[in-house]
Coordinates of N, CA, C and O in Angstrom, one line a residue:
M1 N 16.0 -60.6 -51.8 CA 15.3 -61.2 -51.3 C 14.6 -60.3 -50.0 O 15.3 -59.7 -49.4
R2 N 13.2 -60.3 -50.0 CA 12.7 -59.5 -48.9 C 12.0 -60.3 -47.7 O 11.3 -61.2 -48.2
V3 N 12.4 -59.9 -46.7 CA 11.6 -60.5 -45.6 C 11.4 -59.5 -44.3 O 12.2 -58.8 -43.9
E4 N 9.9 -59.4 -44.3 CA 9.5 -58.3 -43.4 C 9.7 -58.4 -41.9 O 9.9 -57.5 -41.2
Q5 N 9.8 -59.6 -41.4 CA 9.9 -59.9 -40.0 C 11.2 -60.2 -39.5 O 11.4 -60.4 -38.2
E6 N 12.2 -60.4 -40.4 CA 13.6 -60.6 -40.0 C 14.1 -59.6 -39.0 O 14.0 -58.3 -39.4
V7 N 14.9 -59.9 -38.1 CA 15.7 -59.0 -37.2 C 17.1 -58.9 -37.5 O 17.7 -59.9 -37.1
P8 N 17.8 -58.0 -37.9 CA 19.1 -58.1 -38.1 C 19.8 -58.0 -36.7 O 19.3 -57.5 -35.9
R9 N 21.1 -58.5 -36.7 CA 21.9 -58.2 -35.5 C 23.0 -57.4 -35.8 O 23.7 -57.6 -36.8
R10 N 23.6 -56.9 -34.6 CA 24.8 -56.2 -34.6 C 25.8 -57.2 -34.6 O 25.6 -58.4 -34.3
C11 N 27.0 -56.8 -34.9 CA 28.0 -57.8 -34.7 C 28.5 -58.4 -33.4 O 29.0 -59.3 -33.2
D12 N 27.8 -57.6 -32.4 CA 28.0 -58.2 -31.1 C 26.8 -59.1 -30.6 O 26.6 -59.5 -29.4
G13 N 25.9 -59.4 -31.6 CA 24.8 -60.3 -31.4 C 23.4 -59.7 -31.0 O 22.5 -60.4 -31.0
R14 N 23.5 -58.4 -30.5 CA 22.2 -57.9 -30.2 C 21.4 -57.3 -31.3 O 21.9 -57.2 -32.2
E15 N 20.1 -57.5 -31.2 CA 19.2 -57.1 -32.2 C 19.3 -55.5 -32.6 O 19.4 -54.9 -31.7
T16 N 19.0 -55.3 -33.8 CA 18.9 -53.9 -34.3 C 17.6 -53.7 -35.0 O 16.6 -54.5 -35.0
T17 N 17.3 -52.5 -35.4 CA 16.3 -51.9 -36.3 C 16.3 -52.8 -37.6 O 17.4 -53.3 -38.0
P18 N 15.4 -53.0 -38.4 CA 15.4 -53.8 -39.6 C 16.3 -53.2 -40.6 O 16.5 -52.0 -40.6
L19 N 16.8 -54.0 -41.4 CA 17.8 -53.5 -42.6 C 16.8 -52.8 -43.6 O 15.7 -53.0 -43.6
P20 N 17.4 -51.9 -44.5 CA 16.5 -51.2 -45.3 C 15.8 -52.3 -46.2 O 16.5 -53.3 -46.5
Q21 N 14.6 -52.0 -46.5 CA 13.7 -52.9 -47.3 C 13.6 -54.2 -46.8 O 13.2 -55.2 -47.5
G22 N 13.7 -54.5 -45.6 CA 13.5 -55.5 -44.7 C 14.4 -56.9 -45.2 O 14.1 -57.9 -45.1
L23 N 15.4 -56.5 -45.6 CA 16.5 -57.6 -46.1 C 17.0 -58.3 -44.8 O 16.9 -57.9 -43.7
C24 N 17.0 -59.7 -44.8 CA 17.3 -60.5 -43.7 C 18.8 -60.4 -43.3 O 19.6 -60.1 -44.2
A25 N 19.0 -60.8 -42.0 CA 20.4 -60.6 -41.5 C 21.1 -61.9 -42.0 O 22.3 -61.9 -41.9
D26 N 20.6 -62.9 -42.0 CA 21.1 -64.3 -42.2 C 20.2 -65.1 -43.0 O 19.1 -65.5 -42.5
S27 N 20.6 -65.4 -44.3 CA 19.6 -66.3 -45.0 C 19.3 -67.7 -44.4 O 18.3 -68.3 -44.7
T28 N 20.2 -68.2 -43.5 CA 20.0 -69.6 -42.9 C 18.9 -69.5 -41.9 O 18.3 -70.4 -41.6
D29 N 18.5 -68.2 -41.5 CA 17.5 -68.1 -40.6 C 16.1 -68.1 -41.2 O 15.1 -68.1 -40.7
L30 N 16.0 -68.2 -42.5 CA 14.8 -68.4 -43.2 C 14.1 -69.6 -43.4 O 13.2 -69.8 -44.2
G31 N 14.9 -70.7 -42.5 CA 14.4 -72.0 -42.7 C 15.1 -72.9 -43.7 O 14.7 -73.9 -44.0
H32 N 16.1 -72.5 -44.4 CA 17.1 -73.2 -45.3 C 17.7 -74.2 -44.5 O 18.4 -73.8 -43.6
D33 N 17.5 -75.5 -44.8 CA 18.2 -76.5 -44.0 C 19.7 -76.6 -44.6 O 20.5 -76.9 -43.7
E34 N 19.9 -76.2 -45.7 CA 21.2 -76.3 -46.2 C 22.0 -75.0 -46.0 O 21.8 -73.8 -46.4
C35 N 23.1 -75.0 -45.0 CA 23.9 -74.0 -44.7 C 25.2 -73.9 -45.4 O 26.0 -73.1 -44.9
S36 N 25.3 -74.6 -46.5 CA 26.5 -74.8 -47.1 C 26.5 -74.5 -48.5 O 27.5 -74.6 -49.2
G37 N 25.4 -74.1 -49.1 CA 25.2 -73.9 -50.5 C 25.3 -72.4 -50.8 O 25.6 -71.5 -50.2
P38 N 25.4 -72.2 -52.2 CA 25.7 -70.8 -52.7 C 24.3 -70.0 -52.4 O 23.1 -70.6 -52.1
G39 N 24.4 -68.7 -52.4 CA 23.3 -67.9 -52.4 C 23.1 -67.6 -50.7 O 22.0 -66.9 -50.5
L40 N 23.9 -67.8 -49.8 CA 23.9 -67.3 -48.6 C 24.2 -65.9 -48.2 O 25.2 -65.4 -48.8
F41 N 23.5 -65.4 -47.1 CA 23.9 -63.9 -47.0 C 23.7 -63.8 -45.4 O 22.9 -64.3 -44.7
A42 N 24.6 -62.9 -45.1 CA 24.6 -62.5 -43.7 C 25.1 -61.1 -43.3 O 25.9 -60.6 -44.2
A43 N 24.6 -60.4 -42.5 CA 24.9 -58.9 -42.3 C 24.8 -58.4 -40.8 O 24.0 -59.3 -40.1
C44 N 25.5 -57.6 -40.4 CA 25.5 -56.9 -39.1 C 25.9 -55.5 -39.1 O 26.5 -55.1 -39.9
G45 N 25.1 -54.8 -38.3 CA 25.4 -53.5 -38.1 C 26.7 -53.1 -37.1 O 26.9 -53.9 -36.2
L46 N 27.4 -52.0 -37.3 CA 28.6 -51.7 -36.5 C 28.2 -50.2 -36.1 O 27.9 -49.3 -36.9
D47 N 28.7 -50.0 -34.8 CA 28.4 -48.6 -34.3 C 29.6 -47.7 -34.5 O 29.6 -46.4 -34.1
G48 N 30.7 -48.1 -35.4 CA 31.6 -47.1 -35.6 C 32.8 -46.9 -34.5 O 33.4 -46.0 -34.6
Q49 N 32.8 -47.9 -33.6 CA 33.8 -47.7 -32.4 C 35.0 -48.7 -32.8 O 34.9 -49.5 -33.7
L50 N 36.1 -48.4 -32.0 CA 37.3 -49.0 -32.3 C 37.0 -50.6 -32.1 O 37.8 -51.4 -32.8
Q51 N 36.3 -51.2 -31.4 CA 36.1 -52.5 -31.1 C 35.4 -53.3 -32.3 O 35.3 -54.5 -32.3
N52 N 35.0 -52.5 -33.2 CA 34.2 -53.1 -34.3 C 35.1 -54.0 -35.2 O 34.5 -55.0 -35.7
A53 N 36.5 -53.9 -35.3 CA 37.3 -54.9 -35.9 C 37.2 -56.1 -35.3 O 37.0 -57.2 -35.9
R54 N 37.3 -56.3 -33.9 CA 37.2 -57.4 -33.2 C 35.7 -58.1 -33.4 O 35.6 -59.3 -33.6
Q55 N 34.7 -57.3 -33.3 CA 33.4 -57.8 -33.5 C 33.2 -58.3 -34.8 O 32.7 -59.4 -34.9
S56 N 33.7 -57.6 -35.9 CA 33.6 -58.1 -37.2 C 34.2 -59.4 -37.5 O 33.8 -60.5 -38.2
R57 N 35.4 -59.7 -36.9 CA 36.2 -61.0 -36.9 C 35.4 -62.1 -36.2 O 35.3 -63.3 -36.9
Q58 N 34.7 -61.7 -35.2 CA 33.8 -62.9 -34.5 C 32.5 -63.1 -35.3 O 32.2 -64.3 -35.5
F59 N 32.1 -62.2 -35.8 CA 31.0 -62.3 -36.9 C 31.3 -63.3 -38.0 O 30.6 -64.1 -38.3
V60 N 32.4 -63.0 -38.6 CA 33.0 -63.8 -39.7 C 33.1 -65.3 -39.3 O 32.8 -66.1 -40.0
T61 N 33.8 -65.4 -38.1 CA 34.1 -66.8 -37.7 C 32.7 -67.5 -37.4 O 32.6 -68.7 -37.9
M62 N 31.9 -66.8 -36.9 CA 30.5 -67.5 -36.5 C 29.9 -67.9 -37.9 O 29.3 -69.0 -37.9
T63 N 29.8 -67.0 -38.9 CA 29.1 -67.0 -40.0 C 29.8 -68.2 -40.9 O 28.9 -69.0 -41.4
L64 N 30.9 -68.0 -41.2 CA 31.6 -69.1 -42.0 C 31.6 -70.4 -41.3 O 31.5 -71.4 -42.1
N65 N 31.7 -70.5 -40.0 CA 31.5 -71.9 -39.4 C 30.0 -72.4 -39.7 O 29.8 -73.6 -39.9
R66 N 29.1 -71.7 -39.5 CA 27.8 -72.0 -39.8 C 27.6 -72.5 -41.1 O 26.8 -73.3 -41.5
W67 N 28.3 -71.9 -42.2 CA 28.1 -72.1 -43.6 C 29.1 -73.2 -43.9 O 29.3 -73.4 -45.2
A68 N 29.9 -73.8 -43.1 CA 30.8 -74.8 -43.3 C 31.9 -74.4 -44.2 O 32.4 -75.2 -45.1
L69 N 32.4 -73.1 -43.8 CA 33.5 -72.6 -44.8 C 34.7 -72.3 -43.8 O 35.3 -71.4 -44.0
Q70 N 34.9 -73.1 -43.0 CA 36.0 -72.9 -42.0 C 37.4 -72.6 -42.7 O 38.1 -71.7 -41.9
P71 N 37.7 -73.2 -43.6 CA 39.2 -72.9 -44.3 C 39.3 -71.4 -44.9 O 40.4 -70.9 -44.9
L72 N 38.1 -70.6 -44.9 CA 38.2 -69.3 -45.2 C 38.3 -68.5 -44.2 O 38.5 -67.2 -44.4
V73 N 38.0 -68.9 -42.9 CA 38.0 -68.1 -41.8 C 39.3 -67.0 -41.7 O 39.1 -65.6 -41.5
P74 N 40.6 -67.6 -41.6 CA 41.7 -66.7 -41.4 C 41.8 -65.5 -42.5 O 41.9 -64.3 -42.1
D75 N 41.8 -65.8 -43.9 CA 41.8 -64.7 -44.9 C 40.6 -63.8 -44.8 O 40.8 -62.6 -44.8
T76 N 39.5 -64.3 -44.5 CA 38.3 -63.5 -44.4 C 38.3 -62.6 -43.2 O 38.0 -61.4 -43.3
E77 N 38.8 -63.1 -42.0 CA 38.9 -62.3 -40.9 C 39.9 -61.1 -41.1 O 39.7 -60.0 -40.7
L78 N 41.1 -61.3 -41.8 CA 42.0 -60.3 -42.0 C 41.4 -59.2 -42.9 O 41.5 -58.0 -42.7
V79 N 40.7 -59.7 -44.0 CA 40.2 -58.8 -45.0 C 39.1 -57.9 -44.3 O 39.1 -56.6 -44.5
V80 N 38.3 -58.6 -43.7 CA 37.0 -57.8 -43.1 C 37.6 -56.8 -41.9 O 37.2 -55.9 -41.7
S81 N 38.5 -57.2 -41.2 CA 39.1 -56.5 -40.2 C 39.8 -55.1 -40.8 O 39.6 -54.1 -40.3
E82 N 40.4 -55.3 -41.9 CA 41.1 -54.2 -42.6 C 40.1 -53.2 -43.0 O 40.2 -52.0 -42.8
L83 N 38.9 -53.8 -43.8 CA 37.8 -53.0 -44.3 C 37.1 -52.2 -43.1 O 36.9 -50.9 -43.3
V84 N 36.9 -53.0 -42.1 CA 36.1 -52.1 -40.9 C 37.0 -51.2 -40.2 O 36.6 -50.1 -40.0
T85 N 38.3 -51.4 -40.0 CA 39.3 -50.6 -39.5 C 39.4 -49.3 -40.2 O 39.3 -48.1 -39.9
N86 N 39.5 -49.5 -41.6 CA 39.9 -48.3 -42.6 C 38.2 -47.5 -42.5 O 38.3 -46.4 -42.3
A87 N 37.2 -48.1 -42.4 CA 35.9 -47.4 -42.3 C 35.8 -46.7 -41.0 O 35.5 -45.4 -41.0
V88 N 36.2 -47.2 -39.9 CA 36.3 -46.4 -38.6 C 37.2 -45.4 -38.5 O 36.8 -44.2 -38.1
Q89 N 38.3 -45.6 -39.1 CA 39.4 -44.6 -38.9 C 39.3 -43.4 -40.0 O 39.6 -42.3 -39.8
H90 N 38.8 -43.8 -41.2 CA 38.9 -42.7 -42.4 C 37.5 -42.4 -42.9 O 37.4 -41.3 -43.5
A91 N 36.4 -43.1 -42.7 CA 35.1 -43.0 -43.2 C 34.2 -42.3 -42.3 O 33.2 -41.6 -42.7
L92 N 34.4 -42.2 -41.1 CA 33.5 -41.7 -40.1 C 34.1 -40.5 -39.4 O 35.2 -40.2 -39.2
T93 N 33.0 -39.4 -39.6 CA 33.3 -38.3 -38.8 C 32.6 -38.4 -37.4 O 31.6 -39.2 -37.4
H94 N 32.7 -37.6 -36.4 CA 32.2 -37.7 -35.3 C 30.6 -37.4 -35.4 O 29.6 -38.1 -34.9
T95 N 30.2 -36.6 -36.4 CA 28.8 -36.3 -36.7 C 28.2 -37.6 -37.3 O 27.1 -37.9 -37.0
A96 N 28.9 -38.2 -38.3 CA 28.2 -39.2 -39.0 C 28.2 -40.3 -38.0 O 27.1 -41.1 -38.0
A97 N 29.1 -40.6 -37.0 CA 28.9 -41.7 -36.2 C 27.8 -41.5 -35.2 O 27.1 -42.3 -34.6
D98 N 27.8 -40.2 -34.7 CA 26.6 -39.8 -33.9 C 25.2 -39.7 -34.7 O 24.1 -39.9 -33.8
A99 N 25.0 -39.6 -35.7 CA 23.8 -39.5 -36.3 C 23.1 -40.7 -36.6 O 21.9 -40.9 -36.6
E100 N 23.6 -41.8 -36.6 CA 23.0 -43.1 -36.9 C 23.6 -44.2 -35.7 O 24.8 -44.0 -35.3
D101 N 22.7 -45.1 -35.3 CA 23.1 -46.0 -34.2 C 24.2 -47.0 -35.1 O 25.3 -47.5 -34.3
Y102 N 24.1 -47.3 -36.3 CA 25.0 -48.3 -36.9 C 25.3 -47.6 -38.3 O 24.7 -47.9 -39.3
P103 N 26.4 -46.7 -38.2 CA 26.7 -46.0 -39.5 C 27.6 -47.1 -40.4 O 27.6 -46.7 -41.7
L104 N 27.9 -48.2 -39.9 CA 28.5 -49.0 -40.8 C 27.8 -50.4 -40.9 O 27.3 -50.9 -39.9
W105 N 27.9 -51.2 -41.9 CA 27.2 -52.4 -42.2 C 28.3 -53.4 -42.9 O 29.0 -52.9 -43.6
L106 N 28.3 -54.6 -42.3 CA 29.3 -55.6 -42.8 C 28.3 -56.6 -43.5 O 27.4 -57.2 -42.8
G107 N 28.5 -57.1 -44.6 CA 27.8 -57.9 -45.3 C 28.6 -59.1 -45.8 O 29.7 -58.8 -46.5
L108 N 28.3 -60.4 -45.7 CA 28.8 -61.6 -46.2 C 27.8 -62.3 -47.2 O 26.7 -62.6 -46.8
F109 N 28.4 -62.6 -48.5 CA 27.6 -63.4 -49.5 C 28.3 -64.4 -49.9 O 29.5 -64.3 -50.5
R110 N 27.6 -65.5 -50.1 CA 28.2 -66.6 -50.6 C 27.8 -66.8 -52.0 O 26.5 -67.0 -52.3
H111 N 28.6 -67.0 -52.9 CA 28.1 -67.3 -54.4 C 28.8 -68.5 -54.8 O 29.6 -69.1 -54.0
P112 N 28.5 -69.1 -55.8 CA 28.9 -70.5 -56.2 C 30.3 -70.6 -56.3 O 31.1 -71.6 -55.9
R113 N 31.2 -69.6 -56.8 CA 32.6 -69.7 -56.9 C 33.5 -68.7 -55.8 O 34.6 -68.8 -55.9
H114 N 32.8 -67.9 -55.0 CA 33.4 -67.0 -54.2 C 32.6 -66.5 -53.0 O 31.4 -66.8 -53.0
L115 N 33.4 -65.8 -52.1 CA 32.8 -65.2 -51.0 C 32.8 -63.8 -51.2 O 34.1 -63.4 -51.4
V116 N 31.9 -63.1 -51.0 CA 31.9 -61.5 -51.0 C 31.8 -61.0 -49.7 O 30.9 -61.3 -49.0
C117 N 32.8 -60.2 -49.5 CA 32.7 -59.4 -48.1 C 32.4 -57.9 -48.4 O 33.1 -57.3 -49.4
A118 N 31.4 -57.3 -47.8 CA 31.2 -55.9 -48.2 C 31.0 -55.0 -47.0 O 30.4 -55.6 -45.9
V119 N 31.5 -53.9 -46.9 CA 31.4 -52.9 -45.7 C 30.9 -51.6 -46.3 O 31.6 -51.1 -47.3
A120 N 29.7 -51.1 -45.8 CA 29.2 -49.9 -46.3 C 29.4 -49.0 -45.2 O 29.3 -49.2 -44.0
D121 N 29.8 -47.7 -45.5 CA 30.0 -46.6 -44.7 C 29.4 -45.2 -45.2 O 29.1 -45.3 -46.5
P122 N 29.2 -44.3 -44.4 CA 28.6 -42.9 -44.8 C 29.5 -42.0 -45.7 O 28.9 -41.0 -46.2
S123 N 30.7 -42.3 -45.9 CA 31.6 -41.4 -46.6 C 31.7 -41.5 -48.1 O 31.7 -42.8 -48.4
P124 N 31.6 -40.5 -48.9 CA 31.5 -40.8 -50.4 C 32.9 -41.0 -50.8 O 33.1 -41.2 -52.0
D125 N 33.9 -40.7 -50.0 CA 35.4 -40.6 -50.3 C 35.8 -42.1 -50.7 O 35.6 -43.0 -50.2
P126 N 36.6 -42.3 -52.0 CA 36.8 -43.6 -52.4 C 38.2 -44.1 -51.3 O 38.7 -43.2 -50.9
P127 N 38.2 -45.3 -51.3 CA 39.5 -45.8 -50.7 C 40.7 -45.4 -51.5 O 40.7 -45.3 -52.6
R128 N 41.7 -45.1 -50.6 CA 42.9 -44.6 -51.2 C 44.1 -45.4 -50.7 O 44.7 -45.3 -49.7
P129 N 44.6 -46.3 -51.6 CA 45.7 -47.2 -51.3 C 46.9 -46.1 -51.0 O 47.1 -45.1 -51.7
R130 N 47.7 -46.5 -50.1 CA 48.9 -45.8 -49.7 C 50.2 -46.6 -50.0 O 50.1 -47.8 -50.1
D131 N 51.3 -45.8 -50.1 CA 52.6 -46.3 -50.3 C 53.6 -46.1 -49.0 O 54.2 -45.2 -49.2
P132 N 53.4 -46.8 -47.9 CA 54.0 -46.4 -46.6 C 55.4 -46.7 -46.8 O 55.8 -47.7 -47.5
D133 N 56.4 -45.9 -46.0 CA 57.7 -46.3 -46.0 C 57.9 -47.6 -45.0 O 56.9 -48.0 -44.3
A134 N 59.0 -48.2 -45.1 CA 59.2 -49.4 -44.3 C 59.0 -49.5 -42.8 O 58.6 -50.4 -42.2
L135 N 59.2 -48.4 -42.1 CA 59.0 -48.3 -40.7 C 57.6 -47.7 -40.3 O 57.3 -47.6 -39.2
A136 N 56.7 -47.4 -41.2 CA 55.3 -47.1 -41.0 C 54.7 -48.1 -40.4 O 54.7 -49.4 -40.7
L137 N 53.7 -47.8 -39.2 CA 53.0 -48.6 -38.5 C 51.5 -49.1 -39.2 O 51.1 -50.1 -39.0
G138 N 51.2 -48.3 -40.2 CA 50.0 -48.4 -40.8 C 50.1 -48.2 -42.4 O 51.2 -48.0 -42.8
G139 N 49.0 -48.2 -43.2 CA 48.9 -47.9 -44.5 C 49.0 -49.1 -45.5 O 49.1 -49.0 -46.7
R140 N 49.1 -50.3 -44.9 CA 49.2 -51.7 -45.9 C 47.8 -52.3 -45.9 O 47.8 -53.4 -46.6
G141 N 46.8 -51.9 -45.3 CA 45.6 -52.7 -45.4 C 45.0 -52.9 -46.6 O 44.6 -54.0 -47.1
L142 N 44.9 -51.8 -47.3 CA 44.4 -52.3 -49.1 C 45.5 -53.1 -49.8 O 44.9 -53.9 -50.5
A143 N 46.8 -53.0 -49.5 CA 47.7 -53.9 -50.1 C 47.5 -55.3 -49.6 O 47.5 -56.3 -50.4
L144 N 47.1 -55.6 -48.3 CA 46.9 -56.9 -48.0 C 45.6 -57.4 -48.4 O 45.4 -58.6 -48.9
I145 N 44.5 -56.6 -48.6 CA 43.3 -56.9 -49.2 C 43.6 -57.4 -50.7 O 42.9 -58.5 -51.1
D146 N 44.2 -56.5 -51.4 CA 44.7 -56.9 -52.9 C 45.4 -58.1 -52.8 O 45.1 -59.0 -53.8
A147 N 46.2 -58.6 -52.1 CA 47.2 -59.7 -52.2 C 46.2 -61.0 -51.7 O 46.4 -62.1 -52.3
L148 N 45.2 -60.9 -50.9 CA 44.5 -62.0 -50.5 C 43.1 -62.2 -51.4 O 42.6 -63.4 -51.4
S149 N 42.7 -61.3 -52.1 CA 41.4 -61.3 -52.7 C 41.7 -61.7 -54.3 O 42.7 -61.4 -54.9
D150 N 40.5 -62.0 -54.9 CA 40.5 -62.2 -56.4 C 40.3 -60.8 -56.9 O 41.0 -60.4 -57.8
T151 N 39.3 -60.0 -56.5 CA 39.2 -58.7 -56.8 C 38.6 -58.0 -55.7 O 38.1 -58.4 -54.7
W152 N 38.6 -56.6 -55.8 CA 38.1 -55.7 -54.8 C 37.8 -54.4 -55.7 O 38.5 -54.0 -56.5
S153 N 36.7 -53.7 -55.0 CA 36.6 -52.4 -55.5 C 35.5 -51.7 -54.6 O 35.3 -52.1 -53.5
W154 N 34.9 -50.6 -55.2 CA 34.0 -49.9 -54.3 C 32.9 -49.2 -55.2 O 33.1 -49.0 -56.4
S155 N 31.9 -48.8 -54.7 CA 30.8 -48.4 -55.5 C 30.0 -47.2 -54.5 O 30.0 -47.5 -53.4
P156 N 29.4 -46.1 -55.1 CA 28.7 -45.2 -54.2 C 27.3 -45.9 -53.8 O 26.8 -46.9 -54.5
T157 N 26.9 -45.5 -52.7 CA 25.8 -46.2 -51.9 C 24.8 -44.8 -52.0 O 24.9 -43.9 -51.3
L158 N 23.5 -45.1 -52.5 CA 22.4 -44.1 -52.3 C 21.8 -44.2 -51.1 O 21.7 -45.3 -50.4
P159 N 21.5 -43.0 -50.2 CA 21.5 -41.7 -50.8 C 22.9 -41.1 -50.5 O 23.1 -40.1 -51.0
Y160 N 23.7 -41.8 -49.8 CA 25.0 -41.2 -49.5 C 26.1 -42.3 -49.0 O 25.6 -43.4 -48.9
G161 N 27.3 -42.1 -49.1 CA 28.4 -43.2 -48.7 C 28.7 -44.0 -49.9 O 28.7 -43.7 -51.1
K162 N 29.3 -45.3 -49.4 CA 29.9 -46.2 -50.4 C 30.0 -47.5 -49.7 O 29.6 -47.7 -48.6
T163 N 30.0 -48.6 -50.8 CA 30.3 -49.9 -50.2 C 31.6 -50.4 -50.9 O 31.8 -50.2 -52.0
I164 N 32.5 -50.8 -50.0 CA 33.8 -51.5 -50.5 C 33.5 -53.0 -50.4 O 33.0 -53.5 -49.4
W165 N 33.8 -53.7 -51.6 CA 33.5 -55.1 -51.6 C 34.8 -55.8 -52.1 O 35.8 -55.3 -52.8
V166 N 35.0 -57.0 -51.6 CA 36.1 -57.9 -51.7 C 35.6 -59.3 -52.2 O 34.6 -59.9 -51.5
T167 N 36.2 -59.9 -53.2 CA 35.8 -61.3 -53.4 C 37.0 -62.2 -53.0 O 38.2 -62.0 -53.4
L168 N 36.5 -63.2 -52.4 CA 37.7 -64.3 -52.0 C 37.1 -65.6 -52.8 O 36.0 -66.0 -52.5
P169 N 38.2 -66.3 -53.1 CA 37.9 -67.5 -53.9 C 37.5 -68.6 -53.0 O 38.0 -68.7 -52.0
L170 N 36.5 -69.3 -53.5 CA 36.2 -70.5 -52.6 C 37.1 -71.7 -52.8 O 37.4 -71.9 -54.1
P171 N 37.5 -72.5 -52.0 CA 38.4 -73.8 -52.3 C 37.5 -74.5 -53.2 O 36.3 -74.6 -53.1
S172 N 38.1 -75.3 -54.2 CA 37.5 -76.1 -55.1 C 36.6 -77.1 -54.6 O 35.5 -77.5 -55.0
T173 N 36.8 -77.6 -53.3 CA 36.0 -78.6 -52.5 C 34.7 -78.0 -52.2 O 33.9 -78.6 -51.9
F174 N 34.6 -76.6 -52.1 CA 33.4 -76.1 -51.7 C 32.5 -75.5 -53.0 O 31.4 -75.0 -52.7
R175 N 33.0 -75.6 -54.0 CA 32.4 -75.0 -55.2 C 31.2 -76.3 -55.6 O 31.5 -77.3 -55.6
P176 N 30.1 -75.8 -56.3 CA 29.1 -76.6 -56.6 C 29.6 -77.5 -57.8 O 30.4 -77.0 -58.5
K177 N 29.4 -78.8 -57.7 CA 29.6 -79.5 -58.8 C 29.0 -79.4 -60.1 O 27.7 -79.1 -60.0
P178 N 29.5 -79.4 -61.4 CA 28.8 -79.0 -62.7 C 27.7 -80.2 -62.7 O 28.1 -81.2 -62.4
R179 N 26.5 -79.8 -63.2 CA 25.6 -80.8 -63.5 C 26.0 -81.7 -64.8 O 26.2 -80.9 -65.7
P180 N 25.6 -82.8 -64.9 CA 25.9 -83.5 -66.1 C 25.0 -83.2 -67.2 O 23.8 -82.7 -66.9
L181 N 25.4 -83.2 -68.4 CA 24.5 -83.0 -69.5 C 23.7 -84.1 -69.8 O 24.1 -85.2 -69.8
H182 N 22.4 -83.8 -70.1 CA 21.5 -84.9 -70.1 C 21.3 -85.1 -71.6 O 20.9 -84.1 -72.3
R183 N 21.5 -86.4 -72.2 CA 21.4 -86.4 -73.7 C 19.9 -87.1 -73.8 O 19.5 -88.0 -73.2
R184 N 19.3 -86.7 -74.9 CA 18.1 -87.4 -75.3 C 18.5 -88.6 -76.0 O 19.4 -88.6 -76.8
P185 N 17.6 -89.5 -75.8 CA 17.7 -90.8 -76.4 C 17.4 -90.7 -78.0 O 16.6 -89.9 -78.2
A186 N 18.3 -91.3 -78.8 CA 18.3 -91.0 -80.2 C 17.0 -91.9 -80.8 O 16.5 -92.7 -80.3

């Protein structure tokens, strides 16, 4: 979907420069009255600072409440917080963070059967799951993501960087109902 006049927002709510190719920051801002159906999209820019994990959790809560998906908030906050923390700690160099106002982007996409969380960063390096010892303070983020998600993976992003994405199942009460088959009269 292309929208030329849409103004994306950072996770702290302030306006940013337009997303590439004029993508909208929140599909519900396009005049869609239904904020709870499939096909919804929201994104925010992150400046690569330590407070981005907190800002991303706030963005998730605000977005999922707007989409009437409150039951997904706890797991989605944890997943997004881990993705963003990993991006800030491992994917940003000082030069990458200084080169762009918003070197990280967080996107949420609602599909008919799942919610997709995606974080784009400027590093081409793949995520590396670790096997920390029992007393380690970190290193369990990707294991948590794996435990909470249906699937997760990553792909290169042109012209540089990568996007890590995670799918979380929608509770059955939030999935669209199958359409009845219409039979032609005999």
